Short mmCIF file of C-alpha atoms in Angstrom, two decimals:
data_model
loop_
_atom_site.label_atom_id
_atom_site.label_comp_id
_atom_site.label_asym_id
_atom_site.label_seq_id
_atom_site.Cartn_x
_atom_site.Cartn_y
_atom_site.Cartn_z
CA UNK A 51 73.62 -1.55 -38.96
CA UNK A 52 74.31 -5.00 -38.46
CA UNK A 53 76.11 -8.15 -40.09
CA UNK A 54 74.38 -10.59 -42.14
CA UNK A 55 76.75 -13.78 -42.98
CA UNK A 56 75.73 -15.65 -45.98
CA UNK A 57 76.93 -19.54 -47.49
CA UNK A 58 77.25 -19.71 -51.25
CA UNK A 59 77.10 -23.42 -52.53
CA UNK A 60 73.26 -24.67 -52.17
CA UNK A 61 72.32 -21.45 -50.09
CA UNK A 62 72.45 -18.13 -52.27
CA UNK A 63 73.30 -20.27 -55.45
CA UNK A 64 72.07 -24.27 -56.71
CA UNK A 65 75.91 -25.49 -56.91
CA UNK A 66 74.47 -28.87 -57.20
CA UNK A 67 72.21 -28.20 -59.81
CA UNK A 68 75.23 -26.47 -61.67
CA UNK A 69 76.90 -29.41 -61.01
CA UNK A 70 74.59 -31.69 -62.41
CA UNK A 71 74.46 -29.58 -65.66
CA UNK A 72 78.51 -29.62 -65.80
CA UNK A 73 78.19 -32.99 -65.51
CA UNK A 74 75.71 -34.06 -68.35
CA UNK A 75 77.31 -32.06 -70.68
CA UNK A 76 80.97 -33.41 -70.06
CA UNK A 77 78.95 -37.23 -70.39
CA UNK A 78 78.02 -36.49 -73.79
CA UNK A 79 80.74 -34.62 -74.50
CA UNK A 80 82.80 -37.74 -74.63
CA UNK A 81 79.77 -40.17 -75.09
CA UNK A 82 80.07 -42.06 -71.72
CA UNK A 83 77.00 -43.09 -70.33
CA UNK A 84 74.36 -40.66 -69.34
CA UNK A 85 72.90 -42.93 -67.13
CA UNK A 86 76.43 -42.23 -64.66
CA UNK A 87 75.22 -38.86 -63.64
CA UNK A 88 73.43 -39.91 -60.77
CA UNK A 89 77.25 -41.88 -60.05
CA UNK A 90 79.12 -38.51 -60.75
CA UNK A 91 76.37 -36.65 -58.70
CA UNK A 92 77.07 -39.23 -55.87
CA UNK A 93 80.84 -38.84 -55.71
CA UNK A 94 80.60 -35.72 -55.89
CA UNK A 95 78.95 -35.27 -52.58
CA UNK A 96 77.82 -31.90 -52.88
CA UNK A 97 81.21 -31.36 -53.38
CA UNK A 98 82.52 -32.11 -50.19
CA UNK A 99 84.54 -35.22 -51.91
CA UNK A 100 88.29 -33.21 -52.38
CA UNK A 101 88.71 -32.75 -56.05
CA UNK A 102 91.87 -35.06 -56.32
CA UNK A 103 89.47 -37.65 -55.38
CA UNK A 104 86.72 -37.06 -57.88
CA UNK A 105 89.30 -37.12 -60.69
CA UNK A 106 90.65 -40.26 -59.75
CA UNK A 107 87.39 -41.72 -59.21
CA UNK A 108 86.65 -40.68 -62.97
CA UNK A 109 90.14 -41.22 -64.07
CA UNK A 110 89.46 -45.07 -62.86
CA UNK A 111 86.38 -45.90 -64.39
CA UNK A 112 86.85 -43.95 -68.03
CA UNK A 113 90.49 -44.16 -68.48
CA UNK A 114 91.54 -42.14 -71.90
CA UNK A 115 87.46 -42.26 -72.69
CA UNK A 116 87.79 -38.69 -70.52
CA UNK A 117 90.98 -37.34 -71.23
CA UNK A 118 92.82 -35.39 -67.82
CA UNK A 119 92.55 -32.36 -69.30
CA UNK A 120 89.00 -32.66 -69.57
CA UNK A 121 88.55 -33.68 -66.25
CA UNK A 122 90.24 -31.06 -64.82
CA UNK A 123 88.39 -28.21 -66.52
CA UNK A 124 85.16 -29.76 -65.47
CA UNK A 125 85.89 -30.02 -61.73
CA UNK A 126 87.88 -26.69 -62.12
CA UNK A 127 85.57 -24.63 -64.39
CA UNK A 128 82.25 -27.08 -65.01
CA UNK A 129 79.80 -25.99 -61.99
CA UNK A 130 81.02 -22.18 -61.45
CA UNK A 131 80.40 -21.29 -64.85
CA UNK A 132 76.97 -22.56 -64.59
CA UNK A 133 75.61 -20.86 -61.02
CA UNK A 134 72.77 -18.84 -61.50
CA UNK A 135 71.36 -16.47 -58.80
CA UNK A 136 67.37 -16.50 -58.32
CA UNK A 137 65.47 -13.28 -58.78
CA UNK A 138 63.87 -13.57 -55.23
CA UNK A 139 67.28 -14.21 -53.93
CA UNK A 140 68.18 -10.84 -55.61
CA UNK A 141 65.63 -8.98 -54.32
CA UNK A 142 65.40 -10.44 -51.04
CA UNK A 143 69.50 -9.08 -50.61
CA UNK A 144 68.51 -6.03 -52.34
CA UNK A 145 65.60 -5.63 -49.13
CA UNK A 146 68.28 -6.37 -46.75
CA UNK A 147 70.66 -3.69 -47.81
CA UNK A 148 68.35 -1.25 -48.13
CA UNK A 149 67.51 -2.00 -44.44
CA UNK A 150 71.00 -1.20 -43.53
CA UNK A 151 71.91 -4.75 -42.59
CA UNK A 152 76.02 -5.49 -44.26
CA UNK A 153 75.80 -8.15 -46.07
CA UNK A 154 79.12 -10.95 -46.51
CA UNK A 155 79.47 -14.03 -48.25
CA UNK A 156 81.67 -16.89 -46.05
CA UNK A 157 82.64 -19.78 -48.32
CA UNK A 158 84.31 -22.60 -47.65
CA UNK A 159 85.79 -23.92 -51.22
CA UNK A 160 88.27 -22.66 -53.31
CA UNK A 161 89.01 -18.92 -54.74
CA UNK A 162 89.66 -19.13 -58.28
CA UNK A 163 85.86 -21.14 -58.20
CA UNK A 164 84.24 -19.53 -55.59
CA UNK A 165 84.82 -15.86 -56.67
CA UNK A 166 84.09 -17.07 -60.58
CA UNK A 167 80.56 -17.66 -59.09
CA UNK A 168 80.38 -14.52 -56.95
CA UNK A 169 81.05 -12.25 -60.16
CA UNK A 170 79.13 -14.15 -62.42
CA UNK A 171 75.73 -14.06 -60.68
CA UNK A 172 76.86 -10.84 -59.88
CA UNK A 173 77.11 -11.17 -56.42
CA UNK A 174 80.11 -8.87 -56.03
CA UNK A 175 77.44 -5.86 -57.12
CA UNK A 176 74.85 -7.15 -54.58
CA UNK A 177 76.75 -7.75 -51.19
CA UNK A 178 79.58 -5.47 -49.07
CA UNK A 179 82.06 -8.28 -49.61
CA UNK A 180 82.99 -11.92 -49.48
CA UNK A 181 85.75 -14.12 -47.46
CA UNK A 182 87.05 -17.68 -48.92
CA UNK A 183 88.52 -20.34 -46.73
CA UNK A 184 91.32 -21.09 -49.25
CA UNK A 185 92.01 -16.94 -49.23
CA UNK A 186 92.26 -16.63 -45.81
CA UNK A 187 93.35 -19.95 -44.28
CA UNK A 188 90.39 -20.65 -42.42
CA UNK A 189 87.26 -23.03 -42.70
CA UNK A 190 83.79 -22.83 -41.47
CA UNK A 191 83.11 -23.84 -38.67
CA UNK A 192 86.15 -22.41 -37.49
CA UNK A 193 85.20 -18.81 -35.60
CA UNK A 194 88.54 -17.72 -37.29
CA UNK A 195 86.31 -17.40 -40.95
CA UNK A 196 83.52 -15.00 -39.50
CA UNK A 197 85.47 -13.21 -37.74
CA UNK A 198 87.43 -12.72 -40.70
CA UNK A 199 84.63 -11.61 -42.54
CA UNK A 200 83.25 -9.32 -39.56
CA UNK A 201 86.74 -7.09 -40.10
CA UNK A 202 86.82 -7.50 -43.93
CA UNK A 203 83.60 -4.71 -43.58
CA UNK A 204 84.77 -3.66 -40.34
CA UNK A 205 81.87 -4.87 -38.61
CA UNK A 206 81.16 -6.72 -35.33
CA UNK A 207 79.84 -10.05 -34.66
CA UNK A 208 77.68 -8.64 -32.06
CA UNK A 209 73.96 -8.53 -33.64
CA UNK A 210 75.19 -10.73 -36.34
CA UNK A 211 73.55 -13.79 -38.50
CA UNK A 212 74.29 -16.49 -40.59
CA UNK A 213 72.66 -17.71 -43.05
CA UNK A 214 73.58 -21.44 -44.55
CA UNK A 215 72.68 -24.97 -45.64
CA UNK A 216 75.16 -26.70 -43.85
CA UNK A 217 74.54 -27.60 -39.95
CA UNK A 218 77.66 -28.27 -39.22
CA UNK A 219 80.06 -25.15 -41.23
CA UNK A 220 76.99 -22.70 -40.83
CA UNK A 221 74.87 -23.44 -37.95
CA UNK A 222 77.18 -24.49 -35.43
CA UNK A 223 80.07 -21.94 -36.77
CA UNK A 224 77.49 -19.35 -36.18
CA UNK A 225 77.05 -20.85 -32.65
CA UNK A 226 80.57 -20.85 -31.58
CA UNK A 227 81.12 -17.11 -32.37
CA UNK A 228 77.53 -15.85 -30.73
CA UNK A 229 75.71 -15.20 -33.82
CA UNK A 230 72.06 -16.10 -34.17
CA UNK A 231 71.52 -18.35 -37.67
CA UNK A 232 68.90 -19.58 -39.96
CA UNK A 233 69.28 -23.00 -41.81
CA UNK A 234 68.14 -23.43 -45.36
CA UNK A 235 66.86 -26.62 -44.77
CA UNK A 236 65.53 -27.27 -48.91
CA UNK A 237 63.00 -29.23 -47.52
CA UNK A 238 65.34 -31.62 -45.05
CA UNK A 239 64.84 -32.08 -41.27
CA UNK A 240 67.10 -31.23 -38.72
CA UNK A 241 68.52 -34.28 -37.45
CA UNK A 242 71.14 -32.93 -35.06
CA UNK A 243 70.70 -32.93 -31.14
CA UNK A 244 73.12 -31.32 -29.61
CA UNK A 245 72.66 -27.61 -31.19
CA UNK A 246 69.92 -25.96 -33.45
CA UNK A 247 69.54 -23.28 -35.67
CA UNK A 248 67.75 -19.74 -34.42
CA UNK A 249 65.49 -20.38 -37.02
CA UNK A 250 64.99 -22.54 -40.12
CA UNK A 251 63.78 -21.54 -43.79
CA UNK A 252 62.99 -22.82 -47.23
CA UNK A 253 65.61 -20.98 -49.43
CA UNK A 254 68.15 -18.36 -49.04
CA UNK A 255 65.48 -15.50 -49.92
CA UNK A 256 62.83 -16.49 -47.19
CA UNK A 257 65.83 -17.03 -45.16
CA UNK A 258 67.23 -13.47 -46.08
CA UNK A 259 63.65 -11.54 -45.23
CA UNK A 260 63.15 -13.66 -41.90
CA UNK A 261 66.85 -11.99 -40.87
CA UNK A 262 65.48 -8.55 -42.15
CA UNK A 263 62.38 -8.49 -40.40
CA UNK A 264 63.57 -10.04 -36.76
CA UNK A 265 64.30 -7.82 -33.61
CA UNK A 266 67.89 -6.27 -34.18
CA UNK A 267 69.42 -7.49 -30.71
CA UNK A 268 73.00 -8.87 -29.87
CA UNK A 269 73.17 -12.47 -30.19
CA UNK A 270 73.38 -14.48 -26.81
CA UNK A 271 76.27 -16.56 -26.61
CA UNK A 272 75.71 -19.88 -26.83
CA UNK A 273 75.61 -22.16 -24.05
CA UNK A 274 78.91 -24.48 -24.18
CA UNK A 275 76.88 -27.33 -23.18
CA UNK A 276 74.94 -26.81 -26.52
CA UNK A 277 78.26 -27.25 -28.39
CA UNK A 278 80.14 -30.44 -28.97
CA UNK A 279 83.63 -30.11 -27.22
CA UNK A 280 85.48 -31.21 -30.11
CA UNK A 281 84.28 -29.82 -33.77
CA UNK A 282 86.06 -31.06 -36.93
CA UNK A 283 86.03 -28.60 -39.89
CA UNK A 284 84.91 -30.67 -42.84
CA UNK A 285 86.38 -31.36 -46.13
CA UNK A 286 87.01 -28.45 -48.26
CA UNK A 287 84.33 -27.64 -51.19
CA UNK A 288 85.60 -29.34 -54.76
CA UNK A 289 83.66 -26.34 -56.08
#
């Protein structure tokens, strides 16, 4: 058996498309402008804005229009009740249990969020176990995280994969612990030049059977000169 490291946000789940839904619906809710969805959307940032600033942002341009406490149970509650999991994502996890691989989710974000989303899609049913950066003090691309998640199923990172949409928390964390990775790329191209993905994939699920169906072998080690010397972790998820 060997370890397969999966991203949540925009990898096994559409947290931006959640997002977008949250968002419409708290727009009407309190008749602002629809047309400021594609504003919310943007300061947002995939939710890499921190949440204090999102709520500010909001607080500054709708004043009492959006009460606080609505605010806050959008950005706390708006996207993670909204997540969805794909059926081809399902099945393609389903095909890698069943072909011994241990599957974990690594999540940078939150815990109260980030495990809302796990159970609902019912993630918790479908994978060996899951490690958040706000649980265990850690952040992709720190090697702390995986290896973390390598002991939470007593596993090694020897073999192991990751599978993400972010370059920087999920294909260069993968690099600086020695595990091979696959970008979801959602259509993007890679832009970075100093390190690369093992391989790169449409969605999670193609991205999932690619892992599956590639020689088991230990990962090589990356070559430092492939890594920047200094990495910054990047601002926590706001969802």
């Amino acid at each position: 058996m060997a370890l397969l490291m999966i991203d949540l946000d925009n990898t096994l789940v559409d947290r931006d498309a959640a997002f977008r839904g949250a968002a419409a619906a708290v727009l009407a809710e309190h008749g602002l402008p629809a047309g400021d969805l594609a504003w919310l959307t943007a300061v947002d940032a995939s939710g890499y804005t921190p949440r204090r600033e999102v709520a500010r942002a909001m607080a500054q341009r709708y004043g009492s229009s959006c009460p606080e406490t609505a605010v806050r149970a959008f950005l706390d509650h708006g996207a993670a009740e909204r997540v969805t999991l794909a059926e081809d994502v399902r099945r393609a996890l389903g095909e890698a249990v069943a072909a011994g691989w241990t599957c974990v989710v690594v999540t940078n974000g939150r815990a109260a969020q980030q495990e809302t989303k796990i159970r609902r899609t019912g993630l918790d049913t479908l994978v060996h176990g899951w490690v958040v950066s706000e649980t265990v003090g850690h952040e992709k691309p720190a090697p702390e995280i995986f290896r973390i998640a390598a002991d939470t199923v007593g596993m090694s990172l020897d073999g192991a994969w990751m599978i993400g949409d972010s370059p920087h928390a999920d294909v260069l964390g993968a690099a600086g612990v020695g595990a091979r990775s696959v970008w979801v790329s959602g259509g993007r191209p890679w832009t970075e030049t100093a390190y690369g993905p093992t391989h790169v994939a449409p969605d999670a699920a193609a991205a999932v059977r690619h892992v599956v169906g590639a020689p088991r072998r230990p990962a090589t080690a990356a070559s430092p000169s492939a890594i920047p010397r200094s990495v910054t972790s990047p601002k926590p998820s706001t969802s």
